[in-house]
């Protein structure tokens, strides 16, 4: 078998049946593990692509039996009175369909802000209670500070946003269960093709709202390599659930929660606007690639439109649980490690610098009439700035200063390249170390931060908006880059993707800060 395979590929055999047989021969029972591995290596060396060929075969089957079925049918008239047909006349209408879809998305993001307040406050209170309990039970020691200021603060900075993520997954899953998302792909197929994408690209882009990794893997069903590659490259522009903590924390510094327009919360609309901005960036980038990448392969959309059905809440609940559990477990691993490393970097530094910082703090305390709480805050802030983390932040500060960012934001940006959700945990760790007000949320602690030179708030409108825009466009997920490399079988595309998105983020952030300052 392996000799036949090698001979077939060495002679560049193009017969589809032969290639299909060659692929499946790798799993025939009479082959042992070594032979199977050899067959796989031969297929990979020959550039054999299983999924596109399977899609091509499926399309060929439809082309072959569709005329036969059409001749055999005595009546092809649909039941215009069925519930599905009646709903489709409205939900897939050329004008009303897109408007209804847009309205549904607005309601989804309004719900994220409106429904998540109470459970988020409860999680904050729980972690505050746990932190106070550790401090009251155990004596003062470095490992107690590690638990309260590092691990608990970092995890709380992420877990507090679980309600928003659960609500997002719940509503999107409900739309999928009732059969609406397939209609959305069908409805926007023509629009997607005008940007060099495919109707199935919409499914991948919507999936990116949860996580770009499974969304990129789902592009395997797109037969046209150009459309598939374009979808892979633009999918990370869609704001994933890991960006929710960043948006929720920073939107409050740009738009007050008291601003409302009737039933609509201004922060919820701004939240939807950030997602819309990511979608626009993805489509415009896809339009650019449409003219840069060349392909003669035809574009097809083969999609089943199921009947509208009542959602099975068991399936919905299981999906939401799996998505949230995956987010918490995967994010928790990264946060746990980074929180420990960051705590060490923020609490220790060169002995001379740390001693000088402590002496400087004592001089300020002596020259000013400060309370014990204020004196503790000044000491910890100066020691944090002199620590290894502070030096790292100051090292990159000249690069990010034009964007309005200080050295603490620089540390958060660096750690965020491991995963975007690390931002909230990083800020929680940094500000818990320098601020004893543990009962306050991370947003409240960040709101207290002031520039030591000017005395102005660090998180003003210009800086906060600039930081939000940076996170909208920047590629901050090493796992996504690894998946892109695996799917494209080359480091060229993930490196290009990283440079392009980060450069765009820097430029857009700089323009935003300059405009609002």
Coordinates of C-alpha atoms in Angstrom, one line a residue:
X1 CA 0.0 0.0 0.0
X2 CA 2.7 2.5 0.9
X3 CA 4.6 1.7 -2.3
X4 CA 1.5 2.4 -4.3
X5 CA 0.9 5.6 -2.5
X6 CA 4.4 6.8 -3.0
X7 CA 4.3 5.9 -6.7
X8 CA 0.9 7.7 -7.1
X9 CA 2.2 10.9 -5.5
X10 CA 5.6 10.8 -7.1
X11 CA 3.9 10.7 -10.5
X12 CA 1.7 13.7 -9.4
X13 CA -1.5 11.6 -9.9
X14 CA -4.5 14.0 -10.1
X15 CA -7.3 11.5 -10.3
X16 CA -9.6 12.3 -7.4
X17 CA -10.7 8.8 -6.7
X18 CA -7.1 7.7 -6.4
X19 CA -6.3 10.5 -4.0
X20 CA -9.3 9.7 -1.9
X21 CA -8.4 6.0 -1.8
X22 CA -4.8 7.0 -0.9
X23 CA -5.9 9.0 2.1
X24 CA -8.3 6.5 3.5
X25 CA -5.8 3.7 2.9
X26 CA -3.9 5.0 5.9
X27 CA -6.5 3.7 8.2
X28 CA -7.0 0.3 6.7
X29 CA -7.0 -2.4 9.4
X30 CA -4.1 -4.4 7.9
X31 CA -1.6 -1.5 8.3
X32 CA 0.4 -1.3 11.5
X33 CA 1.3 2.0 13.3
X34 CA 4.6 2.5 11.5
X35 CA 3.0 2.0 8.1
X36 CA 0.1 4.4 9.0
X37 CA 2.7 7.0 10.0
X38 CA 4.6 6.5 6.8
X39 CA 1.4 6.9 4.8
X40 CA 0.6 10.1 6.6
X41 CA 4.1 11.5 5.9
X42 CA 3.8 10.7 2.2
X43 CA 0.4 12.4 2.0
X44 CA 1.7 15.5 3.9
X45 CA 4.8 15.7 1.7
X46 CA 2.6 15.6 -1.4
X47 CA 0.5 18.4 -0.1
X48 CA -2.6 16.3 0.3
X49 CA -5.5 18.3 1.8
X50 CA -8.2 16.1 3.1
X51 CA -11.0 18.6 4.0
X52 CA -11.0 20.6 0.7
X53 CA -11.1 17.4 -1.2
X54 CA -14.0 16.1 0.9
X55 CA -15.9 19.3 0.3
X56 CA -15.1 19.1 -3.4
X57 CA -16.5 15.5 -3.5
X58 CA -19.7 16.6 -1.7
X59 CA -20.2 19.4 -4.2
X60 CA -19.6 17.0 -7.0
X61 CA -22.2 14.6 -5.6
X62 CA -24.8 17.4 -5.4
X63 CA -24.0 18.4 -9.0
X64 CA -24.5 14.8 -10.1
X65 CA -27.7 13.9 -8.3
X66 CA -29.5 17.3 -8.3
X67 CA -30.6 17.0 -12.0
X68 CA -31.9 13.4 -11.4
X69 CA -33.9 14.5 -8.3
X70 CA -35.4 17.4 -10.2
X71 CA -36.6 15.1 -13.0
X72 CA -38.1 12.7 -10.5
X73 CA -40.0 15.3 -8.5
X74 CA -43.7 15.8 -9.4
X75 CA -44.1 18.9 -7.3
X76 CA -41.4 21.2 -5.8
X77 CA -43.7 23.8 -4.4
X78 CA -42.9 24.6 -0.8
X79 CA -45.5 24.8 1.9
X80 CA -45.9 28.6 2.0
X81 CA -48.2 28.3 5.1
X82 CA -45.7 26.5 7.3
X83 CA -44.3 28.4 10.3
X84 CA -40.8 28.3 9.0
X85 CA -41.8 29.7 5.6
X86 CA -43.8 32.5 7.3
X87 CA -40.9 33.4 9.6
X88 CA -38.3 33.3 6.8
X89 CA -40.3 35.8 4.7
X90 CA -39.6 38.3 7.5
X91 CA -36.3 37.2 9.1
X92 CA -34.5 36.7 5.8
X93 CA -36.1 39.6 4.0
X94 CA -33.6 41.8 2.0
X95 CA -34.4 44.9 4.2
X96 CA -35.9 43.7 7.4
X97 CA -33.6 40.7 7.9
X98 CA -30.4 42.7 8.4
X99 CA -32.2 45.2 10.6
X100 CA -33.6 42.5 12.8
X101 CA -30.2 40.9 13.1
X102 CA -28.6 44.2 14.1
X103 CA -31.4 44.8 16.6
X104 CA -30.8 41.3 18.1
X105 CA -27.1 42.0 18.5
X106 CA -27.8 45.3 20.2
X107 CA -30.2 43.6 22.7
X108 CA -27.5 40.9 23.4
X109 CA -24.9 43.5 24.4
X110 CA -27.5 45.5 26.4
X111 CA -28.3 42.3 28.3
X112 CA -24.6 41.7 29.1
X113 CA -24.5 45.0 31.0
X114 CA -28.0 45.0 32.4
X115 CA -28.2 41.4 33.8
X116 CA -24.6 40.9 35.0
X117 CA -24.4 43.6 37.7
X118 CA -25.7 41.6 40.7
X119 CA -23.8 38.3 40.2
X120 CA -20.6 40.3 39.4
X121 CA -21.0 42.3 42.7
X122 CA -21.5 39.0 44.5
X123 CA -18.3 37.5 43.1
X124 CA -16.4 40.6 44.1
X125 CA -17.8 40.4 47.6
X126 CA -16.9 36.7 47.8
X127 CA -13.2 37.3 46.9
X128 CA -13.1 40.3 49.2
X129 CA -14.4 38.1 52.1
X130 CA -11.8 35.4 51.2
X131 CA -9.0 37.9 51.1
X132 CA -10.0 39.4 54.5
X133 CA -10.3 35.9 55.9
X134 CA -6.7 35.0 54.9
X135 CA -5.4 38.2 56.4
X136 CA -7.2 37.7 59.7
X137 CA -6.4 34.0 60.1
X138 CA -2.7 33.9 59.0
X139 CA 0.2 36.0 60.3
X140 CA 1.8 38.7 58.2
X141 CA 4.2 36.9 55.8
X142 CA 5.3 37.0 52.2
X143 CA 3.3 34.0 51.3
X144 CA 0.1 35.6 52.8
X145 CA 0.7 38.7 50.6
X146 CA 1.2 36.3 47.6
X147 CA -2.2 34.7 48.2
X148 CA -4.1 38.0 48.8
X149 CA -2.3 40.4 46.5
X150 CA -1.2 38.0 43.8
X151 CA -3.4 34.8 43.4
X152 CA -6.7 36.0 44.8
X153 CA -6.5 39.5 43.2
X154 CA -5.5 38.1 39.8
X155 CA -8.2 35.4 39.8
X156 CA -10.9 37.9 41.0
X157 CA -9.9 40.2 38.2
X158 CA -11.1 37.5 35.7
X159 CA -13.8 35.6 37.5
X160 CA -15.8 38.7 38.2
X161 CA -16.5 38.9 34.5
X162 CA -17.9 35.3 34.2
X163 CA -21.5 36.5 34.4
X164 CA -21.0 38.7 31.3
X165 CA -19.4 35.8 29.4
X166 CA -22.1 33.4 30.5
X167 CA -24.9 35.8 29.3
X168 CA -23.1 36.2 25.9
X169 CA -22.8 32.5 25.4
X170 CA -26.4 31.9 26.6
X171 CA -28.0 34.3 24.1
X172 CA -25.8 33.3 21.1
X173 CA -26.5 29.6 21.8
X174 CA -30.2 30.2 22.0
X175 CA -30.1 31.9 18.5
X176 CA -28.2 28.8 17.2
X177 CA -30.6 26.4 18.8
X178 CA -33.7 27.9 17.3
X179 CA -32.1 27.8 13.8
X180 CA -31.5 31.5 13.3
X181 CA -27.7 31.6 12.9
X182 CA -27.9 29.5 9.8
X183 CA -30.3 32.1 8.3
X184 CA -27.8 34.8 9.2
X185 CA -25.1 33.0 7.2
X186 CA -27.4 32.6 4.3
X187 CA -28.6 36.2 4.5
X188 CA -25.1 37.7 4.5
X189 CA -23.5 35.4 2.0
X190 CA -23.7 37.9 -0.9
X191 CA -22.3 40.7 1.4
X192 CA -19.5 38.4 2.6
X193 CA -18.6 37.6 -1.0
X194 CA -18.3 41.3 -1.9
X195 CA -15.5 41.4 0.8
X196 CA -13.8 38.3 -0.5
X197 CA -15.3 36.0 2.1
X198 CA -18.0 33.3 2.2
X199 CA -21.3 32.8 3.9
X200 CA -19.6 30.3 6.1
X201 CA -17.1 33.0 7.0
X202 CA -19.9 34.7 8.9
X203 CA -20.4 31.6 11.1
X204 CA -16.6 31.7 11.9
X205 CA -16.7 35.4 12.6
X206 CA -19.7 35.1 14.9
X207 CA -17.9 32.2 16.6
X208 CA -15.0 34.5 17.2
X209 CA -17.2 36.4 19.6
X210 CA -16.6 33.5 21.9
X211 CA -13.0 32.5 21.0
X212 CA -11.0 32.9 17.8
X213 CA -9.4 29.5 18.1
X214 CA -12.4 27.3 17.4
X215 CA -13.6 29.9 14.9
X216 CA -10.3 29.5 12.9
X217 CA -10.5 25.7 13.1
X218 CA -14.1 25.9 11.7
X219 CA -12.8 27.5 8.5
X220 CA -11.8 24.0 7.4
X221 CA -15.3 23.7 5.8
X222 CA -14.5 26.6 3.4
X223 CA -13.4 24.9 0.2
X224 CA -11.9 28.0 -1.5
X225 CA -8.4 28.5 0.0
X226 CA -8.4 32.2 -0.5
X227 CA -11.6 32.7 1.4
X228 CA -10.4 30.3 4.1
X229 CA -7.1 32.1 4.5
X230 CA -8.8 35.5 4.6
X231 CA -11.3 34.4 7.2
X232 CA -8.4 33.0 9.3
X233 CA -6.5 36.3 9.1
X234 CA -9.4 38.6 10.0
X235 CA -11.2 36.4 12.6
X236 CA -9.1 37.8 15.5
X237 CA -10.5 41.3 14.8
X238 CA -13.8 40.2 16.2
X239 CA -13.9 40.9 19.9
X240 CA -13.7 37.6 21.8
X241 CA -15.0 36.9 25.3
X242 CA -11.4 37.5 26.7
X243 CA -11.8 41.2 25.7
X244 CA -15.0 41.6 27.8
X245 CA -13.0 42.3 31.1
X246 CA -11.0 45.0 29.4
X247 CA -14.1 46.7 27.9
X248 CA -16.1 46.4 31.1
X249 CA -13.4 48.0 33.2
X250 CA -12.4 50.8 30.8
X251 CA -15.8 51.8 29.3
X252 CA -16.8 53.3 32.7
X253 CA -13.9 55.8 32.4
X254 CA -15.2 57.0 29.0
X255 CA -19.0 56.9 29.5
X256 CA -20.8 57.3 32.8
X257 CA -23.2 54.5 33.8
X258 CA -25.8 57.2 34.5
X259 CA -26.0 58.2 30.8
X260 CA -29.1 56.5 29.4
X261 CA -31.3 57.0 26.3
X262 CA -34.7 55.6 27.2
X263 CA -34.4 51.9 27.8
X264 CA -30.8 51.8 26.5
X265 CA -27.8 52.1 28.6
X266 CA -25.0 54.2 27.0
X267 CA -22.3 51.8 28.2
X268 CA -24.1 48.9 26.6
X269 CA -24.4 50.7 23.3
X270 CA -20.7 51.6 23.5
X271 CA -20.0 47.9 24.2
X272 CA -21.9 47.0 21.1
X273 CA -20.0 49.7 19.2
X274 CA -16.7 48.2 20.0
X275 CA -17.8 44.8 18.6
X276 CA -19.1 46.6 15.6
X277 CA -15.7 48.4 15.2
X278 CA -14.0 45.0 15.2
X279 CA -16.4 43.7 12.5
X280 CA -15.7 46.8 10.3
X281 CA -12.0 46.3 10.7
X282 CA -12.3 42.6 9.8
X283 CA -14.4 43.4 6.6
X284 CA -12.1 46.2 5.5
X285 CA -9.1 44.0 6.0
X286 CA -10.8 41.2 4.1
X287 CA -11.5 43.6 1.2
X288 CA -7.8 44.5 1.1
X289 CA -6.9 40.8 0.9
X290 CA -9.5 40.3 -1.8
X291 CA -7.3 42.3 -4.2
X292 CA -3.9 41.2 -2.8
X293 CA -4.5 37.4 -2.8
X294 CA -5.2 35.8 -6.1
X295 CA -7.3 32.7 -6.7
X296 CA -9.3 31.3 -9.6
X297 CA -11.1 28.7 -7.4
X298 CA -15.0 29.1 -7.4
X299 CA -16.9 30.1 -4.3
X300 CA -19.8 28.0 -3.1
X301 CA -22.1 28.1 -0.1
X302 CA -23.8 24.8 0.8
X303 CA -25.8 25.2 3.9
X304 CA -28.8 23.5 5.5
X305 CA -31.6 25.8 6.8
X306 CA -33.3 23.8 9.5
X307 CA -36.8 24.4 10.6
X308 CA -37.3 26.8 13.5
X309 CA -37.6 24.8 16.6
X310 CA -37.9 25.2 20.3
X311 CA -34.5 25.3 21.9
X312 CA -33.5 22.3 24.1
X313 CA -32.5 24.0 27.3
X314 CA -30.4 21.0 28.3
X315 CA -28.3 21.6 25.2
X316 CA -28.1 25.3 25.9
X317 CA -27.1 24.8 29.5
X318 CA -24.5 22.3 28.6
X319 CA -23.0 24.5 25.9
X320 CA -22.9 27.5 28.2
X321 CA -21.4 25.5 31.0
X322 CA -18.7 24.0 28.7
X323 CA -17.8 27.5 27.3
X324 CA -17.6 29.1 30.7
X325 CA -15.7 26.2 32.2
X326 CA -13.2 26.3 29.4
X327 CA -12.7 30.0 29.8
X328 CA -12.3 29.8 33.5
X329 CA -9.9 26.8 33.4
X330 CA -7.8 28.0 30.5
X331 CA -7.7 31.6 31.8
X332 CA -7.2 30.4 35.3
X333 CA -4.1 28.5 34.4
X334 CA -2.5 31.5 32.7
X335 CA -3.6 33.9 35.4
X336 CA -2.3 31.7 38.2
X337 CA 1.2 31.5 36.7
X338 CA 1.4 35.1 35.6
X339 CA 0.0 36.4 38.9
X340 CA 2.7 34.6 40.9
X341 CA 5.4 35.8 38.5
X342 CA 4.0 39.4 38.5
X343 CA 3.7 39.4 42.3
X344 CA 7.3 38.5 42.6
X345 CA 8.5 41.1 40.1
X346 CA 6.3 43.8 41.7
X347 CA 7.5 43.0 45.3
X348 CA 11.2 42.5 44.7
X349 CA 13.9 44.5 43.0
X350 CA 17.5 45.7 43.2
X351 CA 18.3 46.2 46.8
X352 CA 19.7 49.7 46.3
X353 CA 16.6 50.9 44.4
X354 CA 14.2 49.3 46.9
X355 CA 16.2 50.9 49.8
X356 CA 16.1 54.3 48.1
X357 CA 12.4 54.0 47.5
X358 CA 11.8 53.3 51.1
X359 CA 13.9 56.2 52.2
X360 CA 12.1 58.5 49.8
X361 CA 8.8 57.3 51.2
X362 CA 9.9 58.0 54.8
X363 CA 11.0 61.6 53.7
X364 CA 7.6 62.2 52.1
X365 CA 5.8 60.9 55.1
X366 CA 7.8 63.0 57.5
X367 CA 7.4 66.2 55.4
X368 CA 3.6 65.7 55.0
X369 CA 0.9 65.1 57.5
X370 CA -0.2 61.7 56.3
X371 CA -2.5 59.1 57.9
X372 CA -1.2 55.6 58.4
X373 CA -3.2 54.4 55.4
X374 CA -1.8 57.2 53.2
X375 CA 1.7 56.5 54.4
X376 CA 1.3 52.8 53.6
X377 CA 0.0 53.7 50.1
X378 CA 2.9 56.0 49.4
X379 CA 5.5 53.4 50.5
X380 CA 4.0 50.6 48.5
X381 CA 3.6 52.8 45.4
X382 CA 7.3 53.9 45.5
X383 CA 8.5 50.4 46.1
X384 CA 6.4 49.1 43.2
X385 CA 7.9 51.6 40.9
X386 CA 11.4 50.6 42.0
X387 CA 10.7 46.9 41.6
X388 CA 11.6 44.7 38.7
X389 CA 8.1 45.1 37.3
X390 CA 8.4 48.9 37.6
X391 CA 11.7 48.9 35.8
X392 CA 10.3 46.7 33.0
X393 CA 7.3 49.1 32.7
X394 CA 9.6 52.2 32.6
X395 CA 11.8 50.5 30.0
X396 CA 8.9 50.3 27.5
X397 CA 7.2 53.6 28.6
X398 CA 8.9 55.8 26.0
X399 CA 7.3 53.6 23.3
X400 CA 3.8 53.7 24.7
X401 CA 3.8 57.2 26.2
X402 CA 2.5 58.7 22.8
X403 CA -0.6 56.6 23.3
X404 CA -1.2 58.0 26.8
X405 CA -0.1 54.9 28.6
X406 CA 2.1 54.8 31.7
X407 CA 4.4 52.1 32.9
X408 CA 1.7 50.1 34.8
X409 CA -0.3 49.9 31.6
X410 CA 2.8 48.8 29.8
X411 CA 3.2 45.9 32.2
X412 CA -0.4 44.9 31.5
X413 CA 0.1 45.1 27.8
X414 CA 3.2 42.8 28.0
X415 CA 1.4 40.2 30.1
X416 CA -1.7 40.4 27.8
X417 CA 0.3 39.0 24.9
X418 CA 0.0 35.7 26.6
X419 CA -3.8 36.1 26.7
X420 CA -6.0 39.2 26.6
X421 CA -8.0 38.3 29.8
X422 CA -4.7 38.6 31.7
X423 CA -5.1 42.4 31.6
X424 CA -7.7 42.6 34.3
X425 CA -5.8 40.2 36.5
X426 CA -2.6 42.2 36.0
X427 CA -4.2 45.5 36.9
X428 CA -5.9 43.9 39.9
X429 CA -2.5 42.5 41.1
X430 CA -0.7 45.8 40.6
X431 CA -3.3 48.1 42.2
X432 CA -3.9 45.7 45.1
X433 CA -0.2 45.8 45.9
X434 CA -0.2 49.6 45.9
X435 CA -3.7 50.2 47.3
X436 CA -5.0 48.8 50.6
X437 CA -8.6 49.4 49.7
X438 CA -9.3 45.8 48.9
X439 CA -13.1 46.2 49.3
X440 CA -13.1 48.3 46.2
X441 CA -13.4 46.8 42.7
X442 CA -10.5 46.9 40.3
X443 CA -12.3 49.7 38.3
X444 CA -12.6 51.8 41.5
X445 CA -9.0 51.3 42.4
X446 CA -7.8 52.2 38.9
X447 CA -10.1 55.3 39.1
X448 CA -8.2 56.5 42.1
X449 CA -4.8 56.5 40.3
X450 CA -3.3 59.9 39.6
X451 CA -0.2 61.1 37.8
X452 CA 2.5 61.8 40.4
X453 CA 3.7 64.8 38.4
X454 CA 0.5 66.5 37.2
X455 CA -1.9 65.2 39.8
X456 CA -4.5 64.4 37.1
X457 CA -6.4 61.2 36.9
X458 CA -4.4 58.5 34.9
X459 CA -7.5 56.9 33.5
X460 CA -9.1 60.0 31.9
X461 CA -11.3 59.9 28.8
X462 CA -8.4 60.1 26.3
X463 CA -6.2 57.5 27.9
X464 CA -9.0 55.0 28.5
X465 CA -10.4 55.4 25.0
X466 CA -6.9 54.9 23.6
X467 CA -6.3 51.8 25.6
X468 CA -9.7 50.4 24.5
X469 CA -8.9 51.0 20.9
X470 CA -5.5 49.3 21.3
X471 CA -7.2 46.1 22.7
X472 CA -9.8 46.2 19.9
X473 CA -7.2 45.8 17.2
X474 CA -4.1 44.2 18.8
X475 CA -3.3 40.6 18.4
X476 CA -2.9 39.5 22.0
X477 CA -3.3 35.7 22.1
X478 CA -0.3 33.4 21.6
X479 CA -2.6 30.4 21.4
X480 CA -4.4 31.9 18.4
X481 CA -1.1 32.5 16.6
X482 CA -0.2 28.9 17.3
X483 CA -3.5 27.7 15.7
X484 CA -3.0 30.0 12.7
X485 CA 0.4 28.4 12.2
X486 CA -1.1 24.9 12.4
X487 CA -3.9 25.7 10.0
X488 CA -1.8 27.5 7.4
X489 CA 1.2 25.2 7.9
X490 CA 3.6 28.2 7.9
X491 CA 4.9 30.8 10.3
X492 CA 4.6 33.4 7.6
X493 CA 0.9 34.1 8.1
X494 CA 0.8 34.3 11.9
X495 CA 3.9 36.6 11.9
X496 CA 2.2 38.8 9.3
X497 CA -1.0 38.7 11.3
X498 CA 0.7 39.8 14.5
X499 CA 2.7 42.6 12.9
X500 CA -0.3 43.9 10.9
X501 CA -2.7 43.9 13.8
X502 CA -0.3 45.3 16.4
X503 CA 0.8 48.1 14.0
X504 CA -2.9 48.9 13.3
X505 CA -3.6 48.9 17.0
X506 CA -0.7 51.3 17.7
X507 CA -1.7 53.7 15.0
X508 CA -5.4 53.8 15.8
X509 CA -4.6 54.2 19.5
X510 CA -2.3 57.1 18.8
X511 CA -4.9 58.9 16.7
X512 CA -7.5 58.3 19.4
X513 CA -5.4 59.8 22.1
X514 CA -4.3 62.8 20.1
X515 CA -7.8 63.5 19.1
X516 CA -9.3 63.3 22.6
X517 CA -6.5 65.0 24.4

